[in-house]
């Protein structure tokens, strides 16, 4: 018999691994209580990477009570799922965030019958009711593929308890495929949507489809009194013989406006109609799209529910791939959509001016009602910058606005209305403006900022100014008009000549988050080290600041100056620094690590180092990372110089 030539410590590690894998294999027989109660803390921490998803989820509460985090276990699963290299860390900072991402991804794949390498390897542990129940408790968003009939059908049969659980957990519902409402097969998807939106707690709806009729069905009765004419005909034609008394006389006699009509009396605060009890055989044969009727057809006993179903309320609506037809449905629904709090509209192409004016008109009527609760609006892509003023003037009660513009250089400025001599103060607290492919005057945004004394968050991206102009006016306006500003993100702007205005802004505002991303900060500084030291000194005086991003600013050799944030008797309160994409090489990172060890942060720092060329000198790079880890949570990923020459050139 050949002698084992391995070292004793190697044999010990091998035996330990075999034992940990045995615990995983026989976990059900051993029991969670025995595992947590009998194993010492070091062994429990070593066990985490060997556990299945369900085992990790089951043990987490007991482990947390013992002061053990399951973060490493969830990260190991994420790395396995994504095929991450060993030097890449997924961007999830807490065990709950990592766990949510695992459960969200795997639930969608397993429930819908999709496959990938990770699922195939672990199918015996994942394709089980226990996993789906565990995952359902964690996820908040349910993405429904209306064409996936088999998994949806299971929710009405063997997995009905899972549907009951989803009702209690799902806060947001996404619809990713259009469906032919006239087909009886579609009823399964409509039933699941009805259960989540009407019986469940979901208040947010994300629509990924262009079908106006499907959108009309989703909005009907869930906050608006209006219903599409085609939808009403479909609802009535399928159940005319058996539910003739189910709809009020007012609805039958109402006149249609183009494409839409009222279902109930407009003076009624969207009170749902009581439905008559229906003969179960008639319901099954009807093929109706009425949620109340469909629910009766899918009840376990085959008859109608004991009471009329509730109507859900959509408070947050997002429509992706939004076109003119979808806007026609939405605009009419908006007139009485009093429960709506936030509205997000994305178009795959630029909206037409007439589309935006139609939307603004509907929003103006809604905002004129004392019942309106809409405060957040996001629209992209707009064809003209003047339309931002239109949306604000027609909705002065908005507290959050996000707009994106895409205009050709040669397009003429469009004057939509005579300018007002005096404009009222706005309630805006959060503003996001993204501009693409256009040179514009900075006054289009500074005029808005002067009307927003309560603004706490601003994000401006991509704004190009005519040659010879400067962004200094933007920064000066912030200093003078927006004292409540707490979060500022400036992205893809040229701030290379604005150091004085930046320093003044830092003296005037109590910022908590500051991001200068791709702002060419050092480009025109004659003495980069000294100017950066001035910026660092000013940042240290902002006692409220906790997040700082200087990504894509060509810091390179100047990065060491940032360590001085934590020097002296009053170190900075910053706990998250993003210096990704700055062409920081290994020797420079090593120097930064030494400087940071000299000026040790008073708290554990999250440091984003992604997209920096660590592969050019991997030994030195890894040495720097080892020295930083006791002080920082590091966000790093692999860099392949052969595939990133464009980034290298952009940072030269």
XYZ file of C-alpha atoms in Angstrom:
652
model
C 0.000 0.000 0.000
C 1.468 3.320 -1.110
C 2.097 5.808 1.682
C 0.278 9.142 1.635
C 2.982 11.736 0.930
C 0.820 14.727 1.794
C 1.734 16.937 4.725
C -0.317 16.476 7.926
C -1.937 19.896 7.554
C -2.995 19.010 3.995
C -4.566 15.771 5.213
C -6.361 17.674 8.003
C -7.784 20.180 5.516
C -8.926 17.379 3.235
C -10.680 15.546 6.079
C -12.282 18.811 7.201
C -13.644 19.425 3.713
C -15.051 15.881 3.550
C -16.818 16.410 6.893
C -18.288 19.753 5.838
C -19.570 18.266 2.604
C -21.092 15.404 4.610
C -23.000 17.936 6.722
C -24.424 19.424 3.515
C -25.371 15.990 2.150
C -27.035 14.768 5.363
C -28.312 18.155 6.543
C -31.930 16.993 6.857
C -30.945 14.068 9.069
C -28.569 16.118 11.242
C -31.012 19.013 11.657
C -30.472 22.765 11.711
C -30.565 22.980 15.505
C -27.808 20.397 15.892
C -25.626 22.086 13.272
C -25.859 25.515 14.890
C -25.816 24.226 18.448
C -23.005 21.677 18.239
C -20.455 23.255 15.888
C -18.091 25.987 17.125
C -18.143 29.376 15.407
C -14.967 28.834 13.295
C -16.383 25.602 11.872
C -19.762 27.224 11.175
C -18.005 29.968 9.211
C -16.070 27.332 7.258
C -19.327 25.478 6.578
C -21.077 28.421 4.870
C -19.511 28.015 1.392
C -20.567 24.339 1.325
C -24.289 24.859 2.021
C -27.090 24.835 -0.516
C -29.279 27.900 -1.013
C -32.100 26.461 1.101
C -29.750 25.336 3.878
C -28.119 28.755 4.026
C -31.525 30.438 4.162
C -32.723 28.102 6.930
C -29.623 28.623 9.074
C -29.322 32.390 8.628
C -31.625 33.516 11.504
C -29.903 31.225 14.050
C -26.446 32.147 12.784
C -27.242 35.857 13.000
C -28.306 35.375 16.624
C -24.843 33.952 17.285
C -23.241 36.957 15.620
C -22.291 35.069 12.439
C -22.996 36.696 9.084
C -23.963 34.536 6.105
C -22.511 37.119 3.699
C -19.613 34.919 2.571
C -22.002 32.068 1.756
C -24.269 34.221 -0.410
C -21.294 35.824 -2.154
C -19.872 32.380 -2.921
C -23.188 31.416 -4.540
C -23.264 34.658 -6.539
C -19.732 34.071 -7.796
C -20.676 30.513 -8.748
C -23.829 31.693 -10.523
C -22.058 34.463 -12.441
C -18.872 32.537 -13.139
C -16.880 35.294 -11.452
C -13.129 35.045 -11.244
C -11.592 34.888 -7.799
C -10.487 38.531 -7.945
C -13.959 39.895 -8.633
C -16.316 40.919 -5.836
C -20.035 41.341 -6.592
C -21.282 44.799 -5.641
C -23.502 43.762 -2.708
C -22.417 45.166 0.627
C -24.779 43.322 3.012
C -25.875 39.729 3.434
C -29.511 40.714 2.787
C -28.606 42.423 -0.490
C -26.578 39.401 -1.624
C -29.310 36.993 -0.514
C -31.999 38.997 -2.325
C -29.999 38.875 -5.567
C -29.514 35.102 -5.293
C -33.181 34.440 -4.599
C -34.425 36.879 -7.243
C -32.280 35.392 -9.985
C -32.848 31.747 -9.131
C -36.598 32.076 -8.570
C -37.100 33.533 -12.054
C -34.978 30.837 -13.672
C -36.364 27.843 -11.764
C -40.036 28.884 -11.693
C -40.158 29.566 -15.440
C -38.250 26.396 -16.305
C -35.207 28.170 -17.699
C -31.763 26.626 -17.361
C -28.201 27.707 -16.842
C -25.003 26.001 -15.718
C -25.504 26.711 -12.016
C -29.114 25.514 -12.002
C -28.220 22.362 -13.913
C -25.522 21.510 -11.361
C -27.835 22.132 -8.402
C -31.173 21.121 -9.866
C -31.947 18.552 -7.140
C -31.695 21.295 -4.490
C -33.511 23.988 -6.472
C -36.371 22.314 -8.327
C -38.332 21.782 -5.128
C -41.369 23.408 -3.493
C -39.242 24.220 -0.439
C -36.801 26.321 -2.497
C -39.575 28.208 -4.302
C -41.261 28.980 -0.972
C -37.970 30.154 0.543
C -37.228 32.328 -2.485
C -40.769 33.735 -2.581
C -40.336 35.081 0.952
C -37.305 37.076 -0.168
C -38.303 38.554 -3.511
C -40.380 41.706 -3.841
C -40.726 41.890 -7.637
C -42.499 39.225 -9.699
C -41.781 39.255 -13.439
C -44.612 37.548 -15.280
C -44.040 36.061 -18.723
C -47.582 35.811 -20.079
C -46.477 33.308 -22.728
C -45.134 30.850 -20.135
C -48.423 29.022 -19.645
C -47.148 25.913 -17.853
C -45.500 27.578 -14.802
C -48.417 30.004 -14.432
C -50.894 27.133 -14.644
C -49.070 25.421 -11.764
C -50.002 28.350 -9.522
C -53.666 27.442 -9.951
C -53.093 23.756 -9.141
C -50.257 22.010 -7.276
C -48.460 25.251 -6.408
C -51.506 27.212 -5.242
C -49.924 27.662 -1.750
C -47.027 29.416 -3.509
C -49.475 31.873 -5.094
C -50.937 32.578 -1.641
C -47.434 33.314 -0.383
C -46.617 35.546 -3.357
C -49.723 37.591 -2.606
C -48.281 38.452 0.792
C -44.704 39.175 -0.357
C -44.736 40.703 -3.838
C -44.697 44.505 -3.830
C -44.003 45.024 -7.538
C -45.314 43.175 -10.606
C -43.722 43.229 -14.060
C -45.470 42.158 -17.279
C -42.911 41.249 -19.918
C -44.989 39.885 -22.807
C -48.185 40.973 -24.495
C -51.114 38.574 -24.625
C -54.176 38.130 -26.815
C -56.980 38.862 -24.363
C -59.537 37.163 -26.610
C -57.921 33.755 -26.072
C -59.126 31.641 -23.179
C -55.553 30.435 -22.565
C -54.653 33.979 -21.544
C -56.996 33.749 -18.554
C -54.361 31.954 -16.464
C -51.965 34.899 -16.751
C -54.791 37.364 -16.102
C -55.825 35.392 -13.020
C -52.309 35.475 -11.569
C -52.108 39.213 -12.241
C -55.499 39.691 -10.592
C -54.415 37.804 -7.489
C -51.176 39.805 -7.131
C -52.577 43.228 -8.005
C -56.039 42.984 -6.415
C -55.877 40.373 -3.642
C -52.188 40.932 -2.852
C -50.150 43.842 -1.518
C -48.502 44.861 -4.824
C -48.796 48.593 -5.495
C -46.186 48.900 -8.255
C -46.644 47.861 -11.882
C -43.911 47.691 -14.541
C -45.175 47.171 -18.110
C -42.598 46.009 -20.668
C -45.021 45.538 -23.580
C -46.384 47.836 -26.289
C -49.910 46.372 -26.335
C -52.390 49.212 -25.523
C -55.226 46.763 -24.836
C -53.122 44.883 -22.282
C -52.209 48.203 -20.652
C -55.893 49.152 -20.549
C -56.705 45.858 -18.767
C -53.931 46.429 -16.233
C -55.068 49.980 -15.425
C -58.819 49.321 -15.495
C -60.356 49.550 -12.042
C -57.003 49.850 -10.265
C -57.085 53.581 -9.617
C -58.856 54.939 -12.673
C -62.545 55.030 -13.580
C -61.852 54.751 -17.298
C -61.866 51.705 -19.507
C -60.897 51.260 -23.145
C -63.862 50.767 -25.499
C -62.326 47.646 -27.053
C -61.728 46.213 -23.594
C -65.308 46.882 -22.523
C -66.698 45.181 -25.622
C -64.470 42.181 -24.977
C -65.567 41.988 -21.348
C -69.265 42.196 -22.210
C -69.320 39.987 -25.285
C -67.784 37.007 -23.460
C -70.288 36.971 -20.620
C -73.393 38.660 -22.002
C -75.652 35.650 -21.446
C -74.672 34.940 -17.856
C -73.688 38.220 -16.235
C -76.129 40.716 -17.703
C -76.770 42.177 -14.276
C -73.118 42.278 -13.184
C -72.416 45.783 -14.485
C -74.327 48.889 -13.472
C -76.766 50.510 -15.884
C -74.642 53.665 -15.825
C -71.720 51.792 -17.383
C -73.883 50.296 -20.145
C -75.369 53.637 -21.119
C -72.146 55.670 -20.955
C -70.949 57.330 -24.130
C -67.477 56.578 -25.483
C -64.806 59.207 -25.887
C -62.238 58.385 -28.627
C -60.824 55.046 -27.496
C -62.054 55.283 -23.911
C -65.232 55.461 -21.845
C -66.273 55.735 -18.248
C -67.113 52.575 -16.340
C -68.695 54.139 -13.282
C -70.087 57.540 -12.404
C -67.149 59.980 -12.330
C -68.380 61.513 -9.089
C -68.009 58.150 -7.379
C -64.511 57.709 -5.863
C -63.809 54.578 -7.936
C -66.095 52.383 -5.854
C -66.024 48.830 -7.249
C -69.273 47.394 -8.534
C -70.734 44.447 -6.638
C -70.985 41.395 -8.891
C -73.900 39.015 -8.869
C -73.223 35.393 -8.027
C -72.594 33.452 -11.227
C -73.379 29.910 -12.157
C -69.988 28.129 -12.151
C -70.618 26.288 -15.403
C -71.506 29.578 -17.090
C -68.350 31.212 -15.739
C -66.109 28.476 -17.071
C -67.653 28.755 -20.504
C -67.614 32.536 -20.636
C -63.931 33.120 -21.262
C -64.268 36.609 -19.801
C -61.437 39.058 -19.210
C -63.234 40.553 -16.222
C -60.929 39.881 -13.221
C -63.911 39.326 -10.943
C -65.345 36.643 -13.233
C -61.967 35.002 -13.909
C -61.351 34.703 -10.167
C -64.580 32.705 -9.805
C -63.545 30.342 -12.582
C -60.250 29.567 -10.808
C -61.582 29.091 -7.282
C -60.825 25.584 -5.941
C -64.526 24.698 -5.742
C -65.134 25.844 -9.293
C -67.651 28.489 -8.260
C -67.608 32.217 -7.680
C -65.877 33.711 -4.640
C -68.002 34.173 -1.541
C -67.685 37.948 -1.811
C -66.915 40.402 -4.578
C -63.173 40.612 -5.197
C -61.335 43.735 -4.068
C -59.816 46.164 -6.545
C -56.141 46.878 -6.070
C -54.580 50.321 -6.284
C -51.576 51.069 -8.505
C -49.473 53.726 -6.794
C -46.286 53.362 -8.863
C -46.502 52.823 -12.629
C -43.630 52.323 -15.067
C -44.231 51.841 -18.787
C -41.263 50.794 -20.883
C -41.342 50.854 -24.682
C -44.026 53.503 -24.334
C -45.414 54.677 -27.674
C -48.224 56.939 -28.885
C -50.865 54.205 -28.554
C -49.888 53.504 -24.964
C -49.940 57.235 -24.185
C -53.469 57.476 -25.587
C -54.626 54.865 -23.082
C -52.600 56.352 -20.229
C -53.610 59.980 -20.797
C -57.298 59.165 -20.549
C -56.723 56.974 -17.487
C -54.740 59.749 -15.793
C -57.785 62.002 -15.530
C -59.059 60.053 -12.515
C -55.895 58.170 -11.525
C -55.942 59.733 -8.052
C -53.988 57.009 -6.225
C -50.976 57.270 -8.573
C -47.871 58.544 -6.741
C -45.093 57.985 -9.287
C -45.095 57.631 -13.077
C -42.126 56.531 -15.211
C -42.283 56.475 -19.007
C -39.524 55.119 -21.272
C -39.626 55.240 -25.051
C -37.327 53.224 -27.299
C -37.309 56.247 -29.602
C -37.690 59.945 -28.904
C -41.217 61.064 -27.990
C -42.828 63.500 -30.413
C -43.590 67.012 -29.188
C -47.330 66.363 -29.619
C -47.048 63.211 -27.467
C -45.399 65.159 -24.651
C -47.879 68.029 -24.877
C -50.740 65.533 -24.686
C -49.183 63.960 -21.602
C -48.651 67.390 -20.046
C -52.302 68.258 -20.636
C -53.522 65.076 -18.938
C -51.129 65.608 -16.024
C -52.345 69.199 -15.672
C -55.942 68.022 -15.325
C -54.867 65.415 -12.787
C -52.797 67.897 -10.766
C -55.750 70.300 -10.771
C -57.745 67.784 -8.770
C -57.603 67.942 -4.991
C -57.521 64.122 -5.011
C -54.233 63.811 -6.966
C -51.276 62.225 -5.169
C -48.759 62.222 -8.068
C -45.401 63.601 -6.891
C -42.751 61.707 -8.926
C -42.440 61.879 -12.723
C -39.782 60.407 -15.021
C -39.908 60.748 -18.822
C -37.386 59.688 -21.459
C -36.547 60.456 -24.173
C -37.754 64.052 -24.783
C -37.054 65.833 -28.089
C -36.570 69.357 -26.767
C -35.222 70.942 -23.591
C -38.086 73.477 -23.382
C -40.431 70.579 -22.620
C -38.960 70.327 -19.097
C -40.452 73.737 -18.321
C -43.797 72.621 -19.742
C -43.909 69.540 -17.502
C -42.966 71.586 -14.432
C -45.387 74.418 -15.087
C -48.282 72.031 -15.617
C -47.349 70.002 -12.503
C -46.065 72.476 -9.885
C -46.677 70.010 -7.041
C -44.070 67.520 -8.305
C -41.358 66.777 -5.755
C -39.262 64.575 -8.082
C -38.617 64.964 -11.804
C -36.305 62.941 -14.045
C -35.988 63.844 -17.729
C -33.714 62.748 -20.544
C -33.230 64.666 -23.777
C -31.842 63.584 -27.119
C -31.710 66.302 -29.741
C -29.781 66.704 -32.980
C -27.212 69.473 -33.151
C -28.943 71.135 -36.083
C -32.447 71.111 -34.583
C -33.864 74.567 -33.949
C -34.933 75.524 -30.439
C -38.687 75.147 -30.192
C -40.582 77.969 -28.513
C -43.745 76.286 -27.316
C -45.365 79.279 -25.599
C -44.575 82.896 -24.699
C -42.128 83.099 -21.797
C -43.638 84.005 -18.451
C -42.387 87.176 -16.810
C -42.597 85.630 -13.368
C -42.473 81.946 -12.615
C -43.738 80.448 -9.401
C -41.651 78.587 -6.856
C -41.511 74.837 -7.397
C -41.878 72.070 -4.816
C -39.086 69.999 -6.404
C -36.818 68.144 -3.995
C -35.155 65.820 -6.510
C -34.159 66.626 -10.093
C -32.373 64.465 -12.676
C -31.498 65.883 -16.100
C -29.641 63.892 -18.769
C -28.796 65.452 -22.125
C -27.418 63.691 -25.198
C -26.163 64.975 -28.563
C -26.943 68.628 -28.091
C -25.165 71.862 -27.239
C -27.330 73.953 -25.000
C -27.295 77.057 -22.872
C -26.770 76.308 -19.192
C -29.558 78.763 -18.314
C -32.183 76.154 -19.251
C -31.367 74.359 -15.998
C -30.176 77.257 -13.814
C -33.521 79.017 -14.318
C -35.228 75.934 -12.892
C -32.774 75.642 -9.994
C -33.544 79.203 -8.907
C -37.191 78.170 -8.493
C -36.335 75.169 -6.282
C -35.317 76.355 -2.795
C -36.206 72.939 -1.328
C -34.048 70.895 -3.714
C -32.120 68.176 -1.868
C -30.888 65.999 -4.767
C -29.549 66.955 -8.208
C -28.137 64.750 -10.974
C -26.969 66.393 -14.215
C -25.356 64.338 -16.982
C -24.012 64.977 -20.463
C -24.735 68.691 -20.726
C -22.569 70.193 -23.494
C -22.062 73.954 -23.636
C -21.097 76.105 -26.625
C -17.382 76.765 -27.095
C -16.113 79.327 -24.614
C -18.892 78.693 -22.073
C -18.306 77.261 -18.599
C -20.258 75.145 -16.141
C -19.263 77.603 -13.414
C -22.701 79.242 -13.680
C -24.343 75.938 -12.717
C -22.180 75.596 -9.597
C -22.658 79.250 -8.626
C -26.434 78.889 -8.899
C -26.346 75.857 -6.618
C -24.353 77.817 -4.037
C -26.768 80.751 -4.146
C -30.186 79.128 -4.619
C -30.134 75.575 -3.235
C -28.969 75.561 0.391
C -30.868 72.351 1.167
C -28.851 70.304 -1.348
C -27.709 66.990 0.154
C -26.891 64.859 -2.899
C -25.093 66.142 -5.997
C -24.107 64.010 -8.998
C -22.422 65.672 -11.972
C -21.613 63.243 -14.774
C -19.920 63.688 -18.140
C -19.515 67.458 -17.660
C -16.402 69.555 -18.205
C -15.540 71.025 -14.792
C -11.826 71.491 -15.485
C -12.075 75.291 -15.077
C -14.457 75.273 -12.088
C -12.213 74.584 -9.077
C -13.003 77.929 -7.426
C -16.769 77.391 -7.791
C -16.491 73.812 -6.466
C -14.630 75.021 -3.380
C -17.246 77.734 -2.809
C -20.072 75.210 -3.167
C -18.495 72.954 -0.549
C -18.410 75.888 1.871
C -22.093 76.717 1.264
C -23.839 73.318 1.201
C -24.121 70.477 3.677
C -23.675 67.697 1.152
C -23.968 64.038 2.131
C -23.241 62.542 -1.301
C -20.968 64.115 -3.912
C -20.164 62.524 -7.270
C -17.933 64.007 -9.948
C -17.990 61.239 -12.580
C -16.108 61.786 -15.840
C -15.822 65.531 -15.194
C -12.226 66.070 -16.419
C -11.387 67.660 -13.081
C -7.588 67.676 -13.373
C -7.414 68.459 -17.090
C -6.589 72.198 -16.832
C -5.017 72.270 -13.379
C -1.437 73.462 -13.831
C -0.388 71.946 -10.484
C -2.562 68.878 -10.155
C -1.243 67.825 -6.740
C -1.733 71.224 -5.146
C -5.194 71.784 -6.661
C -6.330 68.346 -5.585
C -5.053 69.081 -2.076
C -7.218 72.224 -2.040
C -10.221 70.107 -3.006
C -9.427 67.523 -0.325
C -9.065 70.247 2.326
C -12.488 71.641 1.370
C -14.059 68.176 1.429
C -12.778 67.629 4.975
C -14.750 70.646 6.161
C -18.049 69.085 5.024
C -18.849 67.128 8.181
C -22.023 65.621 6.682
C -20.300 64.065 3.651
C -20.273 60.243 3.635
C -20.091 59.311 -0.083
C -17.527 60.619 -2.575
C -17.100 59.541 -6.192
C -14.342 60.734 -8.514
C -14.666 57.956 -11.089
C -13.209 58.510 -14.578
C -11.242 61.640 -13.738
C -7.718 60.538 -14.743
C -6.458 60.664 -11.162
C -3.685 58.123 -11.850
C -0.571 59.229 -9.917
C -2.513 61.878 -7.961
C -4.664 59.314 -6.167
C -2.432 59.351 -3.060
C -3.625 62.852 -2.215
C -7.074 61.417 -1.398
C -5.603 59.623 1.622
C -5.199 63.056 3.236
C -8.966 63.117 3.698
C -8.286 61.250 6.936
C -5.246 63.198 8.130
C -5.045 65.592 11.049
C -7.230 66.008 14.123
C -10.490 66.311 12.120
C -10.573 63.462 9.592
C -13.292 63.302 6.972
C -16.524 61.457 7.702
C -16.506 59.905 4.203
C -17.046 56.124 4.349
C -17.498 55.312 0.643
C -15.011 56.401 -2.051
C -15.320 55.519 -5.739
C -12.056 55.904 -7.679
C -12.893 53.395 -10.396
C -11.768 53.918 -13.991
C -8.918 56.301 -13.129
C -6.043 54.357 -14.706
C -4.507 53.783 -11.283
C -1.627 51.363 -11.775
C -0.219 48.893 -9.270
C 2.640 51.047 -7.952
C 0.271 53.989 -7.445
C -2.232 51.850 -5.592
C 0.556 50.517 -3.370
C 1.601 54.081 -2.572
C -2.029 54.964 -1.826
C -2.341 51.962 0.508
C 0.726 53.112 2.453
C -0.661 56.651 2.710
C -4.024 55.310 3.894
C -2.323 53.204 6.546
C -0.539 56.343 7.721
C -3.783 58.338 7.776
C -6.022 55.528 8.985
C -9.765 56.197 8.427
C -11.759 56.376 11.686
C -14.229 53.829 10.266
C -14.154 50.950 7.796
C -14.048 52.414 4.305
C -15.773 51.052 1.199
C -13.346 51.581 -1.689
C -14.334 51.041 -5.335
C -11.255 50.185 -7.429
C -12.942 48.608 -10.432
C -11.734 49.200 -13.993
C -8.163 50.059 -13.013
C -5.262 48.188 -14.682
C -4.274 45.732 -11.968
C -3.088 43.059 -14.393
C -0.033 45.005 -15.540
C 1.782 44.185 -12.295
C -0.435 41.652 -10.505
C 2.022 40.928 -7.683
C 2.296 44.577 -6.661
C -1.451 45.068 -7.171
C -2.326 42.129 -4.916
C 0.158 43.352 -2.300
C -1.636 46.701 -2.273
C -5.008 44.977 -1.933
C -3.764 42.926 1.034
C -2.632 46.099 2.787
C -5.952 47.821 2.117
C -8.270 45.000 3.224
C -7.849 45.559 6.998
C -9.033 49.139 6.438
C -11.493 48.774 3.565
C -14.279 46.794 1.966
C -12.847 46.531 -1.555
C -14.840 46.492 -4.771
C -12.510 45.123 -7.434
C -12.775 43.175 -10.642
C -10.478 41.679 -13.192
C -8.894 43.989 -15.772
C -7.783 42.757 -19.152
C -5.489 45.294 -20.740
C -5.855 43.706 -24.172
C -9.598 44.417 -24.120
C -9.528 47.891 -22.580
C -7.285 49.971 -24.825
C -10.095 52.465 -25.393
C -10.321 53.121 -21.676
C -6.555 53.508 -21.533
C -6.609 56.085 -24.310
C -9.452 58.001 -22.632
C -7.318 58.320 -19.498
C -4.092 59.407 -21.187
